[in-house]
Amino acid sequence: MGVVALAGVVGGSALWVRTAASGRVYDVAAAPPRDVALVLGAGLRADGTPTPYLAARLDLARDLYARGTVQVVLVSGDNRTEAYDEPTAMRRYLLAAGVPADRVVADFAGLDTYDSCYRAAEIFGVRSVIVVSQSYHVPRALAVCRALGLDAVAVGDDTGRTSPATWTAGEQREILAAVKATWDVLSQRTPILGPRESSVATVLSHQHR
């Protein structure tokens, strides 16, 4: 009975993710306009620069901004210690790629996908978003964002497929990650919050004048 129940939970979570993401994942060129690109953290190299997976996400966000598809890039990642600061590394990468400093906003408490989506809405006031990650990850991120009330679509990176073993491992992790996401949404887990940030709203208010 336990095995049957587990299979039901896993299957139900996968179905929820697949249904929520259906028809909402785009190529960069076809993505519909949204206010914000939300780039989720994906690790740093030993020298503090983005890993190839994270750099690929940031490249997509840069392209979305350059095309005028989004007005702000919100980089959300892990900064639990002084020695590990994903958002600052992400922001630095985008600035070097030509995105203006006032258009890149950092969330230093995006410890996982749910936290990043939750904080985007509750702390940064985001309502309209393109989630940017690897293509196997964006369905789950989309499902979470939509469950939290965000008008969300996604752009997924596929360049990591050139390393099949790493890519397959990422796909396999999504099975249990979907179960966790389902639990987070159903339990209405509250992540680390803190004061509201006005930086996204300030840029958008100037843009919409």
Short mmCIF file of C-alpha atoms in Angstrom, two decimals:
data_model
loop_
_atom_site.label_atom_id
_atom_site.label_comp_id
_atom_site.label_asym_id
_atom_site.label_seq_id
_atom_site.Cartn_x
_atom_site.Cartn_y
_atom_site.Cartn_z
CA MET A 1 0.00 0.00 0.00
CA GLY A 2 2.86 2.35 0.77
CA VAL A 3 4.36 1.85 -2.68
CA VAL A 4 1.01 2.54 -4.31
CA ALA A 5 0.57 5.71 -2.26
CA LEU A 6 4.07 6.90 -3.13
CA ALA A 7 3.45 6.26 -6.81
CA GLY A 8 0.25 8.26 -6.54
CA VAL A 9 2.02 11.20 -4.92
CA VAL A 10 4.82 11.17 -7.48
CA GLY A 11 2.43 10.79 -10.39
CA GLY A 12 0.06 13.45 -9.10
CA SER A 13 2.87 15.93 -8.60
CA ALA A 14 4.21 15.30 -12.09
CA LEU A 15 0.75 15.77 -13.57
CA TRP A 16 0.24 19.06 -11.72
CA VAL A 17 3.59 20.39 -12.97
CA ARG A 18 2.95 19.28 -16.54
CA THR A 19 -0.57 20.73 -16.62
CA ALA A 20 0.41 24.06 -15.08
CA ALA A 21 3.26 24.53 -17.55
CA SER A 22 1.41 23.41 -20.66
CA GLY A 23 1.61 26.00 -23.45
CA ARG A 24 3.67 28.42 -21.35
CA VAL A 25 7.26 27.56 -22.29
CA TYR A 26 8.77 29.54 -25.16
CA ASP A 27 11.91 30.17 -27.14
CA VAL A 28 13.49 33.58 -26.49
CA ALA A 29 12.29 34.97 -29.82
CA ALA A 30 8.68 33.91 -29.23
CA ALA A 31 8.31 34.76 -25.53
CA PRO A 32 5.43 37.13 -24.81
CA PRO A 33 6.25 40.37 -22.96
CA ARG A 34 6.31 40.31 -19.19
CA ASP A 35 7.61 42.87 -16.70
CA VAL A 36 10.35 40.79 -15.10
CA ALA A 37 12.70 37.93 -15.97
CA LEU A 38 13.26 35.79 -12.88
CA VAL A 39 16.61 33.99 -13.08
CA LEU A 40 16.96 31.18 -10.57
CA GLY A 41 20.38 30.38 -9.08
CA ALA A 42 22.35 27.36 -10.30
CA GLY A 43 25.66 27.36 -8.48
CA LEU A 44 29.04 29.06 -8.67
CA ARG A 45 32.47 27.89 -9.72
CA ALA A 46 35.32 27.81 -7.21
CA ASP A 47 36.38 31.28 -8.39
CA GLY A 48 32.94 32.71 -7.64
CA THR A 49 31.73 33.01 -11.24
CA PRO A 50 28.51 31.41 -12.53
CA THR A 51 28.54 27.75 -13.51
CA PRO A 52 27.84 26.98 -17.19
CA TYR A 53 24.19 26.22 -16.37
CA LEU A 54 23.77 29.51 -14.53
CA ALA A 55 25.62 31.46 -17.24
CA ALA A 56 23.25 29.97 -19.82
CA ARG A 57 20.26 31.19 -17.81
CA LEU A 58 21.77 34.65 -17.52
CA ASP A 59 22.46 34.76 -21.26
CA LEU A 60 18.78 34.08 -21.92
CA ALA A 61 17.75 36.83 -19.52
CA ARG A 62 20.13 39.25 -21.21
CA ASP A 63 18.56 38.39 -24.57
CA LEU A 64 15.05 38.89 -23.21
CA TYR A 65 16.04 42.33 -21.93
CA ALA A 66 17.81 43.27 -25.17
CA ARG A 67 14.70 42.35 -27.16
CA GLY A 68 12.51 44.50 -24.91
CA THR A 69 10.55 41.44 -23.79
CA VAL A 70 11.24 42.24 -20.12
CA GLN A 71 12.08 45.48 -18.36
CA VAL A 72 13.81 44.12 -15.25
CA VAL A 73 15.93 41.06 -14.47
CA LEU A 74 15.49 39.70 -10.95
CA VAL A 75 18.39 37.41 -10.04
CA SER A 76 17.47 35.15 -7.14
CA GLY A 77 19.90 32.85 -5.41
CA ASP A 78 21.71 31.63 -2.34
CA ASN A 79 23.72 33.97 -0.09
CA ARG A 80 23.71 32.03 3.18
CA THR A 81 27.40 32.76 3.81
CA GLU A 82 29.79 35.58 2.92
CA ALA A 83 31.83 33.13 0.89
CA TYR A 84 28.92 32.07 -1.33
CA ASP A 85 26.96 34.83 -3.05
CA GLU A 86 25.03 33.75 -6.13
CA PRO A 87 23.01 36.96 -6.65
CA THR A 88 26.04 39.25 -6.68
CA ALA A 89 27.85 36.97 -9.15
CA MET A 90 24.72 36.86 -11.33
CA ARG A 91 24.33 40.61 -11.25
CA ARG A 92 28.00 41.15 -12.08
CA TYR A 93 27.68 38.80 -15.07
CA LEU A 94 24.69 40.68 -16.46
CA LEU A 95 26.30 44.08 -16.00
CA ALA A 96 29.37 42.83 -17.89
CA ALA A 97 27.00 41.65 -20.64
CA GLY A 98 25.58 45.16 -21.03
CA VAL A 99 22.40 45.11 -18.97
CA PRO A 100 22.06 48.49 -17.18
CA ALA A 101 22.67 48.38 -13.43
CA ASP A 102 19.26 49.80 -12.56
CA ARG A 103 17.57 46.97 -14.49
CA VAL A 104 19.17 44.15 -12.48
CA VAL A 105 17.69 43.51 -9.04
CA ALA A 106 19.15 40.95 -6.63
CA ASP A 107 17.23 38.69 -4.25
CA PHE A 108 19.69 37.32 -1.70
CA ALA A 109 17.32 34.80 -0.08
CA GLY A 110 16.23 32.68 -3.03
CA LEU A 111 17.31 29.45 -1.38
CA ASP A 112 15.21 27.24 -3.66
CA THR A 113 12.66 27.56 -6.45
CA TYR A 114 9.67 27.99 -4.15
CA ASP A 115 11.43 30.66 -2.09
CA SER A 116 12.46 32.58 -5.22
CA CYS A 117 8.94 32.57 -6.65
CA TYR A 118 7.32 33.40 -3.31
CA ARG A 119 9.70 36.27 -2.61
CA ALA A 120 9.37 37.62 -6.15
CA ALA A 121 5.67 38.11 -5.46
CA GLU A 122 5.65 39.05 -1.77
CA ILE A 123 8.89 40.99 -1.35
CA PHE A 124 9.49 42.47 -4.80
CA GLY A 125 5.86 42.91 -5.84
CA VAL A 126 6.28 41.03 -9.11
CA ARG A 127 3.06 40.08 -10.86
CA SER A 128 4.16 39.42 -14.45
CA VAL A 129 7.21 37.21 -14.98
CA ILE A 130 9.24 35.09 -17.36
CA VAL A 131 10.99 32.34 -15.41
CA VAL A 132 14.41 31.46 -16.79
CA SER A 133 16.11 28.12 -16.11
CA GLN A 134 17.03 24.86 -17.82
CA SER A 135 14.18 23.39 -19.84
CA TYR A 136 13.72 20.41 -17.52
CA HIS A 137 13.35 22.78 -14.54
CA VAL A 138 11.03 25.47 -15.90
CA PRO A 139 7.80 23.41 -15.75
CA ARG A 140 8.14 23.05 -11.98
CA ALA A 141 9.11 26.70 -11.54
CA LEU A 142 6.12 27.72 -13.66
CA ALA A 143 3.77 25.55 -11.65
CA VAL A 144 4.98 27.10 -8.40
CA CYS A 145 4.83 30.67 -9.70
CA ARG A 146 1.31 30.21 -11.02
CA ALA A 147 0.16 28.59 -7.77
CA LEU A 148 1.45 31.69 -5.97
CA GLY A 149 -0.59 33.99 -8.19
CA LEU A 150 2.02 35.14 -10.69
CA ASP A 151 1.21 35.64 -14.37
CA ALA A 152 4.09 33.43 -15.45
CA VAL A 153 5.57 32.02 -18.63
CA ALA A 154 9.04 30.57 -19.08
CA VAL A 155 12.07 30.32 -21.32
CA GLY A 156 14.19 27.20 -20.99
CA ASP A 157 17.85 26.65 -21.83
CA ASP A 158 18.87 23.48 -23.67
CA THR A 159 22.60 24.04 -24.12
CA GLY A 160 23.34 21.72 -21.21
CA ARG A 161 22.20 18.74 -23.28
CA THR A 162 25.75 18.64 -24.65
CA SER A 163 26.67 16.99 -21.33
CA PRO A 164 24.14 14.12 -21.32
CA ALA A 165 25.03 12.64 -17.92
CA THR A 166 24.64 15.95 -16.08
CA TRP A 167 21.47 16.76 -17.96
CA THR A 168 19.91 13.38 -17.22
CA ALA A 169 20.75 13.72 -13.54
CA GLY A 170 18.96 17.06 -13.52
CA GLU A 171 15.91 15.55 -15.17
CA GLN A 172 15.83 12.74 -12.62
CA ARG A 173 16.06 15.18 -9.69
CA GLU A 174 12.88 16.81 -10.94
CA ILE A 175 10.83 13.76 -9.98
CA LEU A 176 11.24 14.29 -6.24
CA ALA A 177 11.57 18.06 -6.61
CA ALA A 178 8.04 18.12 -8.00
CA VAL A 179 6.81 16.30 -4.89
CA LYS A 180 8.54 18.87 -2.67
CA ALA A 181 7.06 21.72 -4.71
CA THR A 182 3.59 20.22 -4.33
CA TRP A 183 4.06 20.01 -0.57
CA ASP A 184 5.37 23.58 -0.38
CA VAL A 185 2.35 24.91 -2.25
CA LEU A 186 -0.23 22.82 -0.38
CA SER A 187 1.29 23.61 3.02
CA GLN A 188 1.67 27.29 2.08
CA ARG A 189 5.19 27.23 3.46
CA THR A 190 6.48 30.71 4.28
CA PRO A 191 10.16 31.25 3.40
CA ILE A 192 12.52 33.89 4.78
CA LEU A 193 10.85 37.21 4.04
CA GLY A 194 12.03 40.54 5.46
CA PRO A 195 11.10 44.07 4.37
CA ARG A 196 9.47 44.75 1.03
CA GLU A 197 11.74 45.92 -1.79
CA SER A 198 10.68 48.74 -4.11
CA SER A 199 13.45 48.44 -6.71
CA VAL A 200 11.41 46.49 -9.27
CA ALA A 201 8.36 48.71 -8.87
CA THR A 202 10.50 51.85 -9.24
CA VAL A 203 11.90 50.74 -12.60
CA LEU A 204 8.49 49.67 -13.88
CA SER A 205 6.82 52.91 -12.80
CA HIS A 206 9.37 54.94 -14.77
CA GLN A 207 9.02 52.64 -17.77
CA HIS A 208 5.22 52.91 -17.88
CA ARG A 209 5.05 56.68 -17.75
#
